[in-house]
């Protein structure tokens, strides 16, 4: 489910206007998805389920993408006794999209996570979406998709209609304090690390709309949502299988905007995306639910990240990362994030300067094989560094989940104390 406030409708990016070849989905808008309508879909063992549509929470307006629609629903099955539906007393949404037939479903990724999220790792379930069921409906041979496939052959990825019933989560705009925002972002880093390390899944689409909130027993948890573009680490490929870069454009890592970038997508790219999520929220919003129009005008060109293409974004983000004296201009509500953003920026700056130096040495000594950890920019932009920076927010120590990171923080603190001696 997407955060409704993160949407920007009706925009055509420069490279989309010039794009050639087959359409990315060839799906007509599902205009009949309206409040009050009913939707029946295949369920288990040849049965069907019916839901009544309520408020549409998200509708993709772009011609490039998966044509996603998310709508709040309630059970409308005649076979379900009142208050005995397995979704009763739960707020649920219906998510519809049109991925490639070869795309792994969110349900499959979450199933792998739940298999391993047991015992000391059970904490991560609070930070992952709860998907109750999923279904796929292929298009028949008379559909536009079949026509595109026949015409463009291997250049066109055949699509299907994929739906799921999921728990409805709260958007970031539901948060009330800077401290709540900080804990949610820290939750996302810890969740991302666990999923990358154990089920070995890479999210690949960190954005403000995909960071959600679960309220459970009065406590708020950051949830890393929308795994549509995720991939198994052992299936990682050099370039995206889609026509355009994987991710949500304003939040994509700067390297992904470069025409020379051929992958692979690394976990540091997702963490760089998180940096942009925090940066754009803290510079363009007066609080999590209200955009600061006055500040937005002063924050050019960051506001243009939502409308410009890859060339502009690559230059602008590269300038930020490589500018040693960079300082964010934050709104009053988000000023406590200044220390986080500056330290995160400095770790990236150190890492990319180290990468540039490594490339230069490799050119000077081509016969000598020099090791460089590209996943972490040689340790400068790693999970360890992010957790060390983000576990403390001002004077407040945020909640660190699981014994693994709790023990790791003790080790990092001991190393820090030794360095001060």
mmCIF file of C-alpha atoms in Angstrom:
data_model
loop_
_atom_site.group_PDB
_atom_site.id
_atom_site.type_symbol
_atom_site.label_atom_id
_atom_site.label_comp_id
_atom_site.label_asym_id
_atom_site.label_seq_id
_atom_site.Cartn_x
_atom_site.Cartn_y
_atom_site.Cartn_z
ATOM 1 C CA UNK A 1 0.000 0.000 0.000
ATOM 2 C CA UNK A 2 1.263 3.470 -0.881
ATOM 3 C CA UNK A 3 1.278 6.611 1.213
ATOM 4 C CA UNK A 4 -1.383 8.747 -0.579
ATOM 5 C CA UNK A 5 0.495 11.994 0.149
ATOM 6 C CA UNK A 6 3.509 10.778 -1.826
ATOM 7 C CA UNK A 7 1.686 10.737 -5.146
ATOM 8 C CA UNK A 8 2.266 13.051 -8.072
ATOM 9 C CA UNK A 9 -0.270 12.556 -10.833
ATOM 10 C CA UNK A 10 -0.224 13.552 -14.458
ATOM 11 C CA UNK A 11 3.521 13.989 -14.945
ATOM 12 C CA UNK A 12 5.464 12.883 -18.003
ATOM 13 C CA UNK A 13 9.208 12.647 -17.473
ATOM 14 C CA UNK A 14 11.527 13.687 -20.326
ATOM 15 C CA UNK A 15 12.895 10.230 -21.055
ATOM 16 C CA UNK A 16 9.359 8.770 -21.154
ATOM 17 C CA UNK A 17 8.452 11.203 -23.929
ATOM 18 C CA UNK A 18 11.414 9.967 -25.978
ATOM 19 C CA UNK A 19 11.050 6.280 -25.119
ATOM 20 C CA UNK A 20 10.760 3.854 -28.004
ATOM 21 C CA UNK A 21 9.772 0.219 -28.248
ATOM 22 C CA UNK A 22 6.911 -1.722 -26.658
ATOM 23 C CA UNK A 23 4.870 -0.290 -23.804
ATOM 24 C CA UNK A 24 5.874 -1.404 -20.330
ATOM 25 C CA UNK A 25 2.477 -2.817 -19.465
ATOM 26 C CA UNK A 26 -0.122 -2.069 -22.118
ATOM 27 C CA UNK A 27 -2.812 -1.965 -19.454
ATOM 28 C CA UNK A 28 -5.863 0.208 -19.708
ATOM 29 C CA UNK A 29 -6.806 2.151 -16.583
ATOM 30 C CA UNK A 30 -9.182 0.265 -14.302
ATOM 31 C CA UNK A 31 -11.692 3.065 -14.108
ATOM 32 C CA UNK A 32 -14.422 0.738 -12.844
ATOM 33 C CA UNK A 33 -12.586 0.470 -9.521
ATOM 34 C CA UNK A 34 -14.941 2.771 -7.627
ATOM 35 C CA UNK A 35 -16.325 2.940 -4.122
ATOM 36 C CA UNK A 36 -19.352 0.693 -3.665
ATOM 37 C CA UNK A 37 -18.480 -1.772 -6.427
ATOM 38 C CA UNK A 38 -17.850 -5.447 -5.717
ATOM 39 C CA UNK A 39 -14.855 -7.446 -6.861
ATOM 40 C CA UNK A 40 -14.735 -11.248 -7.025
ATOM 41 C CA UNK A 41 -11.414 -13.058 -7.305
ATOM 42 C CA UNK A 42 -10.120 -16.647 -7.209
ATOM 43 C CA UNK A 43 -9.346 -17.923 -3.722
ATOM 44 C CA UNK A 44 -8.392 -21.385 -2.449
ATOM 45 C CA UNK A 45 -9.225 -24.820 -3.851
ATOM 46 C CA UNK A 46 -11.300 -23.491 -6.741
ATOM 47 C CA UNK A 47 -13.385 -21.167 -4.567
ATOM 48 C CA UNK A 48 -13.846 -17.421 -4.923
ATOM 49 C CA UNK A 49 -14.065 -14.489 -2.548
ATOM 50 C CA UNK A 50 -15.925 -11.206 -2.985
ATOM 51 C CA UNK A 51 -15.080 -7.857 -1.460
ATOM 52 C CA UNK A 52 -16.855 -4.526 -1.545
ATOM 53 C CA UNK A 53 -14.686 -1.589 -2.538
ATOM 54 C CA UNK A 54 -14.436 1.398 -0.246
ATOM 55 C CA UNK A 55 -12.010 4.310 -0.544
ATOM 56 C CA UNK A 56 -9.371 4.191 -3.303
ATOM 57 C CA UNK A 57 -6.084 4.858 -1.515
ATOM 58 C CA UNK A 58 -3.757 4.783 -4.509
ATOM 59 C CA UNK A 59 -4.145 4.718 -8.266
ATOM 60 C CA UNK A 60 -1.138 4.795 -10.555
ATOM 61 C CA UNK A 61 -1.606 7.369 -13.311
ATOM 62 C CA UNK A 62 1.574 6.734 -15.262
ATOM 63 C CA UNK A 63 1.758 4.997 -18.621
ATOM 64 C CA UNK A 64 5.000 3.343 -17.558
ATOM 65 C CA UNK A 65 4.905 0.893 -14.655
ATOM 66 C CA UNK A 66 2.682 -1.738 -13.119
ATOM 67 C CA UNK A 67 -0.589 0.222 -13.105
ATOM 68 C CA UNK A 68 -1.072 -0.349 -9.383
ATOM 69 C CA UNK A 69 -4.404 0.295 -7.645
ATOM 70 C CA UNK A 70 -4.890 0.027 -3.867
ATOM 71 C CA UNK A 71 -8.369 0.272 -2.373
ATOM 72 C CA UNK A 72 -9.807 -0.283 1.090
ATOM 73 C CA UNK A 73 -12.249 -3.222 1.094
ATOM 74 C CA UNK A 74 -14.584 -5.224 3.326
ATOM 75 C CA UNK A 75 -15.691 -8.823 2.887
ATOM 76 C CA UNK A 76 -18.898 -9.204 0.856
ATOM 77 C CA UNK A 77 -19.008 -13.003 0.616
ATOM 78 C CA UNK A 78 -22.489 -14.426 1.071
ATOM 79 C CA UNK A 79 -20.992 -17.640 2.427
ATOM 80 C CA UNK A 80 -19.327 -15.855 5.360
ATOM 81 C CA UNK A 81 -21.360 -15.745 8.557
ATOM 82 C CA UNK A 82 -21.514 -12.292 10.180
ATOM 83 C CA UNK A 83 -18.346 -11.587 12.187
ATOM 84 C CA UNK A 84 -16.908 -14.993 11.266
ATOM 85 C CA UNK A 85 -14.943 -14.014 8.152
ATOM 86 C CA UNK A 86 -11.231 -14.673 8.565
ATOM 87 C CA UNK A 87 -10.682 -10.969 7.783
ATOM 88 C CA UNK A 88 -13.373 -9.696 10.154
ATOM 89 C CA UNK A 89 -12.308 -6.949 12.568
ATOM 90 C CA UNK A 90 -9.273 -6.316 10.363
ATOM 91 C CA UNK A 91 -8.672 -3.275 8.183
ATOM 92 C CA UNK A 92 -7.695 -4.685 4.802
ATOM 93 C CA UNK A 93 -6.940 -3.425 1.317
ATOM 94 C CA UNK A 94 -7.118 -4.942 -2.140
ATOM 95 C CA UNK A 95 -3.987 -4.311 -4.185
ATOM 96 C CA UNK A 96 -4.096 -4.841 -7.949
ATOM 97 C CA UNK A 97 -1.132 -4.514 -10.293
ATOM 98 C CA UNK A 98 0.113 -5.775 -13.633
ATOM 99 C CA UNK A 99 3.634 -7.202 -13.211
ATOM 100 C CA UNK A 100 5.580 -9.343 -15.620
ATOM 101 C CA UNK A 101 4.499 -12.992 -15.570
ATOM 102 C CA UNK A 102 8.019 -13.818 -14.346
ATOM 103 C CA UNK A 103 7.958 -11.393 -11.438
ATOM 104 C CA UNK A 104 8.033 -13.094 -8.008
ATOM 105 C CA UNK A 105 5.025 -12.117 -5.900
ATOM 106 C CA UNK A 106 5.205 -10.191 -2.628
ATOM 107 C CA UNK A 107 3.518 -13.163 -0.985
ATOM 108 C CA UNK A 108 6.412 -15.453 -1.951
ATOM 109 C CA UNK A 109 8.975 -13.072 -0.471
ATOM 110 C CA UNK A 110 6.974 -12.652 2.743
ATOM 111 C CA UNK A 111 6.474 -16.419 3.019
ATOM 112 C CA UNK A 112 10.246 -16.903 3.007
ATOM 113 C CA UNK A 113 10.605 -14.197 5.640
ATOM 114 C CA UNK A 114 7.975 -15.717 7.916
ATOM 115 C CA UNK A 115 9.635 -19.130 7.667
ATOM 116 C CA UNK A 116 12.779 -17.666 9.195
ATOM 117 C CA UNK A 117 11.314 -14.996 11.501
ATOM 118 C CA UNK A 118 11.083 -17.260 14.536
ATOM 119 C CA UNK A 119 12.513 -17.230 18.023
ATOM 120 C CA UNK A 120 14.938 -14.343 18.471
ATOM 121 C CA UNK A 121 14.060 -13.086 14.980
ATOM 122 C CA UNK A 122 10.289 -12.858 15.542
ATOM 123 C CA UNK A 123 10.616 -9.106 16.139
ATOM 124 C CA UNK A 124 10.942 -8.485 12.383
ATOM 125 C CA UNK A 125 7.320 -9.524 11.765
ATOM 126 C CA UNK A 126 6.241 -6.194 13.255
ATOM 127 C CA UNK A 127 8.069 -4.482 10.397
ATOM 128 C CA UNK A 128 6.826 -6.494 7.413
ATOM 129 C CA UNK A 129 3.446 -6.378 5.621
ATOM 130 C CA UNK A 130 0.829 -9.000 6.437
ATOM 131 C CA UNK A 131 -0.486 -10.476 3.167
ATOM 132 C CA UNK A 132 -3.550 -12.683 3.701
ATOM 133 C CA UNK A 133 -3.902 -14.028 0.172
ATOM 134 C CA UNK A 134 -2.780 -13.434 -3.384
ATOM 135 C CA UNK A 135 -4.038 -14.414 -6.839
ATOM 136 C CA UNK A 136 -2.927 -14.179 -10.471
ATOM 137 C CA UNK A 137 -5.239 -13.808 -13.468
ATOM 138 C CA UNK A 138 -3.517 -14.238 -16.860
ATOM 139 C CA UNK A 139 -4.685 -12.411 -19.979
ATOM 140 C CA UNK A 140 -6.213 -14.468 -22.772
ATOM 141 C CA UNK A 141 -4.990 -14.713 -26.358
ATOM 142 C CA UNK A 142 -7.356 -11.933 -27.505
ATOM 143 C CA UNK A 143 -6.031 -9.379 -25.024
ATOM 144 C CA UNK A 144 -3.891 -6.344 -25.942
ATOM 145 C CA UNK A 145 -1.063 -7.975 -23.989
ATOM 146 C CA UNK A 146 -1.099 -11.034 -26.246
ATOM 147 C CA UNK A 147 -1.076 -8.718 -29.260
ATOM 148 C CA UNK A 148 1.941 -6.818 -27.933
ATOM 149 C CA UNK A 149 3.747 -10.086 -27.237
ATOM 150 C CA UNK A 150 3.079 -11.343 -30.747
ATOM 151 C CA UNK A 151 4.278 -8.092 -32.261
ATOM 152 C CA UNK A 152 7.349 -7.349 -30.105
ATOM 153 C CA UNK A 153 8.380 -10.939 -29.237
ATOM 154 C CA UNK A 154 11.117 -11.039 -26.569
ATOM 155 C CA UNK A 155 11.192 -7.238 -26.314
ATOM 156 C CA UNK A 156 7.868 -7.295 -24.485
ATOM 157 C CA UNK A 157 7.383 -8.781 -21.008
ATOM 158 C CA UNK A 158 4.002 -10.488 -20.901
ATOM 159 C CA UNK A 159 1.885 -9.212 -18.024
ATOM 160 C CA UNK A 160 -0.822 -10.606 -15.778
ATOM 161 C CA UNK A 161 -3.272 -9.208 -13.264
ATOM 162 C CA UNK A 162 -1.966 -9.843 -9.744
ATOM 163 C CA UNK A 163 -4.064 -9.110 -6.706
ATOM 164 C CA UNK A 164 -3.645 -9.472 -2.974
ATOM 165 C CA UNK A 165 -5.540 -8.829 0.225
ATOM 166 C CA UNK A 166 -3.290 -7.132 2.756
ATOM 167 C CA UNK A 167 -3.480 -5.513 6.142
ATOM 168 C CA UNK A 168 -4.089 -1.786 5.841
ATOM 169 C CA UNK A 169 -1.213 0.195 7.307
ATOM 170 C CA UNK A 170 -0.909 3.831 8.325
ATOM 171 C CA UNK A 171 1.104 6.309 6.214
ATOM 172 C CA UNK A 172 3.988 8.394 7.516
ATOM 173 C CA UNK A 173 1.632 11.364 7.811
ATOM 174 C CA UNK A 174 0.064 9.645 10.837
ATOM 175 C CA UNK A 175 3.208 10.278 12.898
ATOM 176 C CA UNK A 176 3.075 13.174 15.360
ATOM 177 C CA UNK A 177 6.624 13.778 16.582
ATOM 178 C CA UNK A 178 10.130 13.869 15.169
ATOM 179 C CA UNK A 179 11.058 11.089 17.580
ATOM 180 C CA UNK A 180 8.335 8.828 16.157
ATOM 181 C CA UNK A 181 9.656 9.496 12.653
ATOM 182 C CA UNK A 182 13.198 8.681 13.750
ATOM 183 C CA UNK A 183 12.155 5.358 15.293
ATOM 184 C CA UNK A 184 10.284 4.402 12.121
ATOM 185 C CA UNK A 185 13.317 5.140 9.926
ATOM 186 C CA UNK A 186 15.583 3.236 12.330
ATOM 187 C CA UNK A 187 13.125 0.316 12.220
ATOM 188 C CA UNK A 188 13.411 0.291 8.418
ATOM 189 C CA UNK A 189 17.213 -0.033 8.523
ATOM 190 C CA UNK A 190 17.033 -2.928 10.979
ATOM 191 C CA UNK A 191 14.301 -4.683 8.987
ATOM 192 C CA UNK A 192 16.154 -4.182 5.695
ATOM 193 C CA UNK A 193 19.334 -5.652 7.204
ATOM 194 C CA UNK A 194 17.527 -8.738 8.517
ATOM 195 C CA UNK A 195 15.733 -9.437 5.228
ATOM 196 C CA UNK A 196 18.953 -8.922 3.257
ATOM 197 C CA UNK A 197 21.022 -11.104 5.614
ATOM 198 C CA UNK A 198 18.718 -14.064 6.342
ATOM 199 C CA UNK A 199 16.023 -14.615 3.675
ATOM 200 C CA UNK A 200 18.507 -12.801 1.372
ATOM 201 C CA UNK A 201 16.029 -10.521 -0.344
ATOM 202 C CA UNK A 202 16.775 -7.027 -1.663
ATOM 203 C CA UNK A 203 13.874 -4.554 -1.608
ATOM 204 C CA UNK A 204 15.038 -2.181 -4.425
ATOM 205 C CA UNK A 205 12.292 0.433 -4.043
ATOM 206 C CA UNK A 206 12.795 2.445 -0.855
ATOM 207 C CA UNK A 207 10.560 5.515 -1.023
ATOM 208 C CA UNK A 208 8.399 7.644 1.255
ATOM 209 C CA UNK A 209 5.302 5.865 -0.052
ATOM 210 C CA UNK A 210 6.714 2.437 0.809
ATOM 211 C CA UNK A 211 7.564 3.241 4.427
ATOM 212 C CA UNK A 212 4.419 2.676 6.436
ATOM 213 C CA UNK A 213 3.380 2.472 10.084
ATOM 214 C CA UNK A 214 1.732 -0.347 12.026
ATOM 215 C CA UNK A 215 -0.038 0.522 15.277
ATOM 216 C CA UNK A 216 -0.091 -2.477 17.604
ATOM 217 C CA UNK A 217 -1.165 -2.306 21.250
ATOM 218 C CA UNK A 218 -0.716 1.443 21.131
ATOM 219 C CA UNK A 219 2.865 1.245 19.850
ATOM 220 C CA UNK A 220 4.004 2.393 16.396
ATOM 221 C CA UNK A 221 6.309 0.292 14.215
ATOM 222 C CA UNK A 222 7.987 1.206 10.958
ATOM 223 C CA UNK A 223 6.984 -1.217 8.181
ATOM 224 C CA UNK A 224 8.972 -1.743 4.986
ATOM 225 C CA UNK A 225 6.131 -2.206 2.529
ATOM 226 C CA UNK A 226 5.606 -2.966 -1.189
ATOM 227 C CA UNK A 227 7.998 -5.739 -2.237
ATOM 228 C CA UNK A 228 6.838 -5.750 -5.867
ATOM 229 C CA UNK A 229 10.322 -4.917 -7.186
ATOM 230 C CA UNK A 230 12.264 -7.078 -4.730
ATOM 231 C CA UNK A 231 14.576 -9.855 -5.832
ATOM 232 C CA UNK A 232 16.425 -12.845 -4.410
ATOM 233 C CA UNK A 233 20.081 -11.996 -3.878
ATOM 234 C CA UNK A 234 21.209 -15.139 -5.682
ATOM 235 C CA UNK A 235 19.195 -14.016 -8.730
ATOM 236 C CA UNK A 236 20.697 -10.544 -8.796
ATOM 237 C CA UNK A 237 21.326 -9.372 -12.328
ATOM 238 C CA UNK A 238 23.603 -6.710 -13.766
ATOM 239 C CA UNK A 239 20.830 -4.489 -15.102
ATOM 240 C CA UNK A 240 17.140 -4.040 -14.496
ATOM 241 C CA UNK A 241 14.863 -6.302 -16.518
ATOM 242 C CA UNK A 242 12.486 -3.373 -16.979
ATOM 243 C CA UNK A 243 12.919 -0.657 -19.559
ATOM 244 C CA UNK A 244 13.718 1.920 -16.884
ATOM 245 C CA UNK A 245 15.708 1.913 -13.644
ATOM 246 C CA UNK A 246 14.256 0.038 -10.694
ATOM 247 C CA UNK A 247 12.912 2.247 -7.929
ATOM 248 C CA UNK A 248 10.936 5.434 -7.328
ATOM 249 C CA UNK A 249 12.721 8.220 -9.185
ATOM 250 C CA UNK A 250 13.160 10.992 -6.554
ATOM 251 C CA UNK A 251 14.580 8.456 -4.092
ATOM 252 C CA UNK A 252 16.764 6.329 -6.346
ATOM 253 C CA UNK A 253 20.508 6.135 -5.638
ATOM 254 C CA UNK A 254 22.452 8.644 -7.712
ATOM 255 C CA UNK A 255 24.357 5.937 -9.638
ATOM 256 C CA UNK A 256 21.090 4.527 -10.955
ATOM 257 C CA UNK A 257 20.425 7.739 -12.883
ATOM 258 C CA UNK A 258 23.677 7.424 -14.819
ATOM 259 C CA UNK A 259 23.403 6.043 -18.379
ATOM 260 C CA UNK A 260 26.644 4.153 -17.688
ATOM 261 C CA UNK A 261 25.285 2.306 -14.648
ATOM 262 C CA UNK A 262 24.827 -1.418 -15.303
ATOM 263 C CA UNK A 263 24.307 -2.666 -11.761
ATOM 264 C CA UNK A 264 24.143 -4.748 -9.779
ATOM 265 C CA UNK A 265 21.715 -3.230 -7.296
ATOM 266 C CA UNK A 266 23.390 -3.345 -3.869
ATOM 267 C CA UNK A 267 21.976 -2.829 -0.411
ATOM 268 C CA UNK A 268 23.833 0.491 -0.144
ATOM 269 C CA UNK A 269 21.658 1.761 -3.010
ATOM 270 C CA UNK A 270 18.588 1.125 -0.866
ATOM 271 C CA UNK A 271 20.231 2.872 2.087
ATOM 272 C CA UNK A 272 21.083 5.867 -0.097
ATOM 273 C CA UNK A 273 17.393 5.934 -1.061
ATOM 274 C CA UNK A 274 16.482 6.088 2.635
ATOM 275 C CA UNK A 275 18.786 9.098 2.990
ATOM 276 C CA UNK A 276 16.789 10.875 0.259
ATOM 277 C CA UNK A 277 13.489 9.909 1.908
ATOM 278 C CA UNK A 278 14.567 11.596 5.145
ATOM 279 C CA UNK A 279 16.132 14.549 3.322
ATOM 280 C CA UNK A 280 13.101 15.367 1.178
ATOM 281 C CA UNK A 281 10.681 14.946 4.065
ATOM 282 C CA UNK A 282 12.798 17.135 6.350
ATOM 283 C CA UNK A 283 13.316 19.918 3.791
ATOM 284 C CA UNK A 284 9.914 20.058 2.087
ATOM 285 C CA UNK A 285 7.455 19.339 4.935
ATOM 286 C CA UNK A 286 6.571 21.405 7.985
ATOM 287 C CA UNK A 287 5.483 18.149 9.679
ATOM 288 C CA UNK A 288 4.815 14.589 8.427
ATOM 289 C CA UNK A 289 1.384 15.512 7.047
ATOM 290 C CA UNK A 290 1.847 19.063 5.749
ATOM 291 C CA UNK A 291 4.030 20.288 2.915
ATOM 292 C CA UNK A 292 5.804 23.569 3.612
ATOM 293 C CA UNK A 293 5.175 25.595 0.438
ATOM 294 C CA UNK A 294 7.422 28.443 1.546
ATOM 295 C CA UNK A 295 10.294 26.105 2.352
ATOM 296 C CA UNK A 296 9.711 24.166 -0.879
ATOM 297 C CA UNK A 297 10.328 27.311 -2.914
ATOM 298 C CA UNK A 298 13.636 27.833 -1.097
ATOM 299 C CA UNK A 299 14.620 24.183 -1.505
ATOM 300 C CA UNK A 300 14.984 24.232 -5.265
ATOM 301 C CA UNK A 301 16.183 22.190 -7.028
ATOM 302 C CA UNK A 302 15.086 19.386 -4.624
ATOM 303 C CA UNK A 303 11.434 20.024 -5.474
ATOM 304 C CA UNK A 304 12.325 19.345 -9.114
ATOM 305 C CA UNK A 305 13.358 15.813 -8.236
ATOM 306 C CA UNK A 306 9.689 14.880 -8.632
ATOM 307 C CA UNK A 307 9.424 16.211 -12.188
ATOM 308 C CA UNK A 308 12.877 16.038 -13.781
ATOM 309 C CA UNK A 309 14.571 13.135 -15.536
ATOM 310 C CA UNK A 310 17.660 11.038 -14.912
ATOM 311 C CA UNK A 311 20.242 13.509 -16.202
ATOM 312 C CA UNK A 312 19.091 16.262 -13.826
ATOM 313 C CA UNK A 313 18.815 13.897 -10.861
ATOM 314 C CA UNK A 314 22.215 12.345 -11.452
ATOM 315 C CA UNK A 315 23.943 15.735 -11.510
ATOM 316 C CA UNK A 316 22.038 17.110 -8.518
ATOM 317 C CA UNK A 317 22.500 14.085 -6.262
ATOM 318 C CA UNK A 318 26.161 13.696 -7.258
ATOM 319 C CA UNK A 319 26.747 17.344 -6.351
ATOM 320 C CA UNK A 320 25.248 16.759 -2.893
ATOM 321 C CA UNK A 321 27.255 13.607 -2.186
ATOM 322 C CA UNK A 322 30.632 14.981 -3.291
ATOM 323 C CA UNK A 323 30.216 18.399 -1.658
ATOM 324 C CA UNK A 324 32.180 18.090 1.584
ATOM 325 C CA UNK A 325 30.695 21.288 3.054
ATOM 326 C CA UNK A 326 27.078 20.255 2.352
ATOM 327 C CA UNK A 327 24.508 21.273 4.971
ATOM 328 C CA UNK A 328 20.754 20.492 4.804
ATOM 329 C CA UNK A 329 18.235 23.315 5.174
ATOM 330 C CA UNK A 330 15.560 21.702 7.340
ATOM 331 C CA UNK A 331 12.130 22.869 8.437
ATOM 332 C CA UNK A 332 11.652 23.587 12.137
ATOM 333 C CA UNK A 333 9.862 20.309 12.917
ATOM 334 C CA UNK A 334 12.642 18.209 11.369
ATOM 335 C CA UNK A 335 15.679 20.134 12.657
ATOM 336 C CA UNK A 336 16.554 17.310 15.074
ATOM 337 C CA UNK A 337 17.416 15.259 11.948
ATOM 338 C CA UNK A 338 20.307 17.579 11.056
ATOM 339 C CA UNK A 339 22.911 15.477 12.853
ATOM 340 C CA UNK A 340 21.639 12.253 11.255
ATOM 341 C CA UNK A 341 21.611 13.692 7.749
ATOM 342 C CA UNK A 342 25.043 15.296 8.051
ATOM 343 C CA UNK A 343 26.650 12.120 9.395
ATOM 344 C CA UNK A 344 24.944 9.929 6.789
ATOM 345 C CA UNK A 345 26.077 12.320 4.082
ATOM 346 C CA UNK A 346 29.647 12.309 5.378
ATOM 347 C CA UNK A 347 29.813 8.505 5.341
ATOM 348 C CA UNK A 348 28.687 8.488 1.695
ATOM 349 C CA UNK A 349 31.109 11.278 0.859
ATOM 350 C CA UNK A 350 34.004 9.352 2.419
ATOM 351 C CA UNK A 351 32.911 6.155 0.698
ATOM 352 C CA UNK A 352 32.618 7.556 -2.819
ATOM 353 C CA UNK A 353 35.880 9.484 -2.521
ATOM 354 C CA UNK A 354 37.502 6.192 -1.475
ATOM 355 C CA UNK A 355 35.874 4.464 -4.460
ATOM 356 C CA UNK A 356 37.222 7.116 -6.839
ATOM 357 C CA UNK A 357 40.701 6.714 -5.379
ATOM 358 C CA UNK A 358 40.438 2.936 -5.775
ATOM 359 C CA UNK A 359 39.436 3.273 -9.436
ATOM 360 C CA UNK A 360 42.377 5.598 -10.066
ATOM 361 C CA UNK A 361 44.823 3.155 -8.442
ATOM 362 C CA UNK A 362 43.348 0.310 -10.475
ATOM 363 C CA UNK A 363 43.953 2.283 -13.690
ATOM 364 C CA UNK A 364 47.526 3.086 -12.645
ATOM 365 C CA UNK A 365 48.311 -0.539 -11.724
ATOM 366 C CA UNK A 366 46.112 -2.650 -14.042
ATOM 367 C CA UNK A 367 48.003 -5.863 -13.336
ATOM 368 C CA UNK A 368 47.539 -5.580 -9.605
ATOM 369 C CA UNK A 369 44.185 -6.812 -8.305
ATOM 370 C CA UNK A 370 43.089 -4.414 -5.574
ATOM 371 C CA UNK A 371 40.243 -5.432 -3.262
ATOM 372 C CA UNK A 372 37.356 -3.045 -2.696
ATOM 373 C CA UNK A 373 34.101 -3.854 -0.908
ATOM 374 C CA UNK A 374 31.608 -2.232 -3.265
ATOM 375 C CA UNK A 375 28.617 -3.294 -1.166
ATOM 376 C CA UNK A 376 29.686 -0.968 1.661
ATOM 377 C CA UNK A 377 32.078 1.443 -0.118
ATOM 378 C CA UNK A 378 34.891 -0.276 1.757
ATOM 379 C CA UNK A 379 33.068 -0.121 5.074
ATOM 380 C CA UNK A 380 32.191 3.579 4.931
ATOM 381 C CA UNK A 381 28.479 3.116 4.148
ATOM 382 C CA UNK A 382 27.523 -0.147 5.825
ATOM 383 C CA UNK A 383 24.699 -1.385 8.026
ATOM 384 C CA UNK A 384 27.077 -1.046 10.992
ATOM 385 C CA UNK A 385 27.669 2.630 10.260
ATOM 386 C CA UNK A 386 23.980 3.382 9.736
ATOM 387 C CA UNK A 387 22.890 1.629 12.928
ATOM 388 C CA UNK A 388 25.632 3.375 14.894
ATOM 389 C CA UNK A 389 24.483 6.762 13.577
ATOM 390 C CA UNK A 390 20.742 6.159 13.866
ATOM 391 C CA UNK A 391 20.402 4.324 17.194
ATOM 392 C CA UNK A 392 20.741 7.689 18.927
ATOM 393 C CA UNK A 393 18.381 10.575 18.085
ATOM 394 C CA UNK A 394 19.407 13.721 19.907
ATOM 395 C CA UNK A 395 19.475 12.779 23.569
ATOM 396 C CA UNK A 396 17.152 9.815 23.033
ATOM 397 C CA UNK A 397 18.293 6.230 22.570
ATOM 398 C CA UNK A 398 15.951 4.562 20.092
ATOM 399 C CA UNK A 399 14.778 0.959 20.333
ATOM 400 C CA UNK A 400 17.175 -1.563 18.831
ATOM 401 C CA UNK A 401 15.492 -4.857 17.975
ATOM 402 C CA UNK A 402 17.003 -8.303 18.467
ATOM 403 C CA UNK A 403 20.030 -9.491 20.407
ATOM 404 C CA UNK A 404 22.245 -9.379 17.314
ATOM 405 C CA UNK A 405 22.185 -5.597 16.940
ATOM 406 C CA UNK A 406 22.053 -4.995 20.679
ATOM 407 C CA UNK A 407 25.318 -6.938 21.024
ATOM 408 C CA UNK A 408 26.801 -5.242 17.970
ATOM 409 C CA UNK A 409 26.103 -1.810 19.414
ATOM 410 C CA UNK A 410 27.944 -2.758 22.584
ATOM 411 C CA UNK A 411 30.953 -3.758 20.478
ATOM 412 C CA UNK A 412 30.796 -0.517 18.504
ATOM 413 C CA UNK A 413 30.553 1.491 21.728
ATOM 414 C CA UNK A 414 33.596 -0.294 23.151
ATOM 415 C CA UNK A 415 35.540 0.446 19.960
ATOM 416 C CA UNK A 416 34.454 4.089 20.142
ATOM 417 C CA UNK A 417 35.598 4.326 23.773
ATOM 418 C CA UNK A 418 38.969 2.804 22.867
ATOM 419 C CA UNK A 419 39.468 5.341 20.085
ATOM 420 C CA UNK A 420 38.879 8.195 22.533
ATOM 421 C CA UNK A 421 41.640 7.017 24.874
#
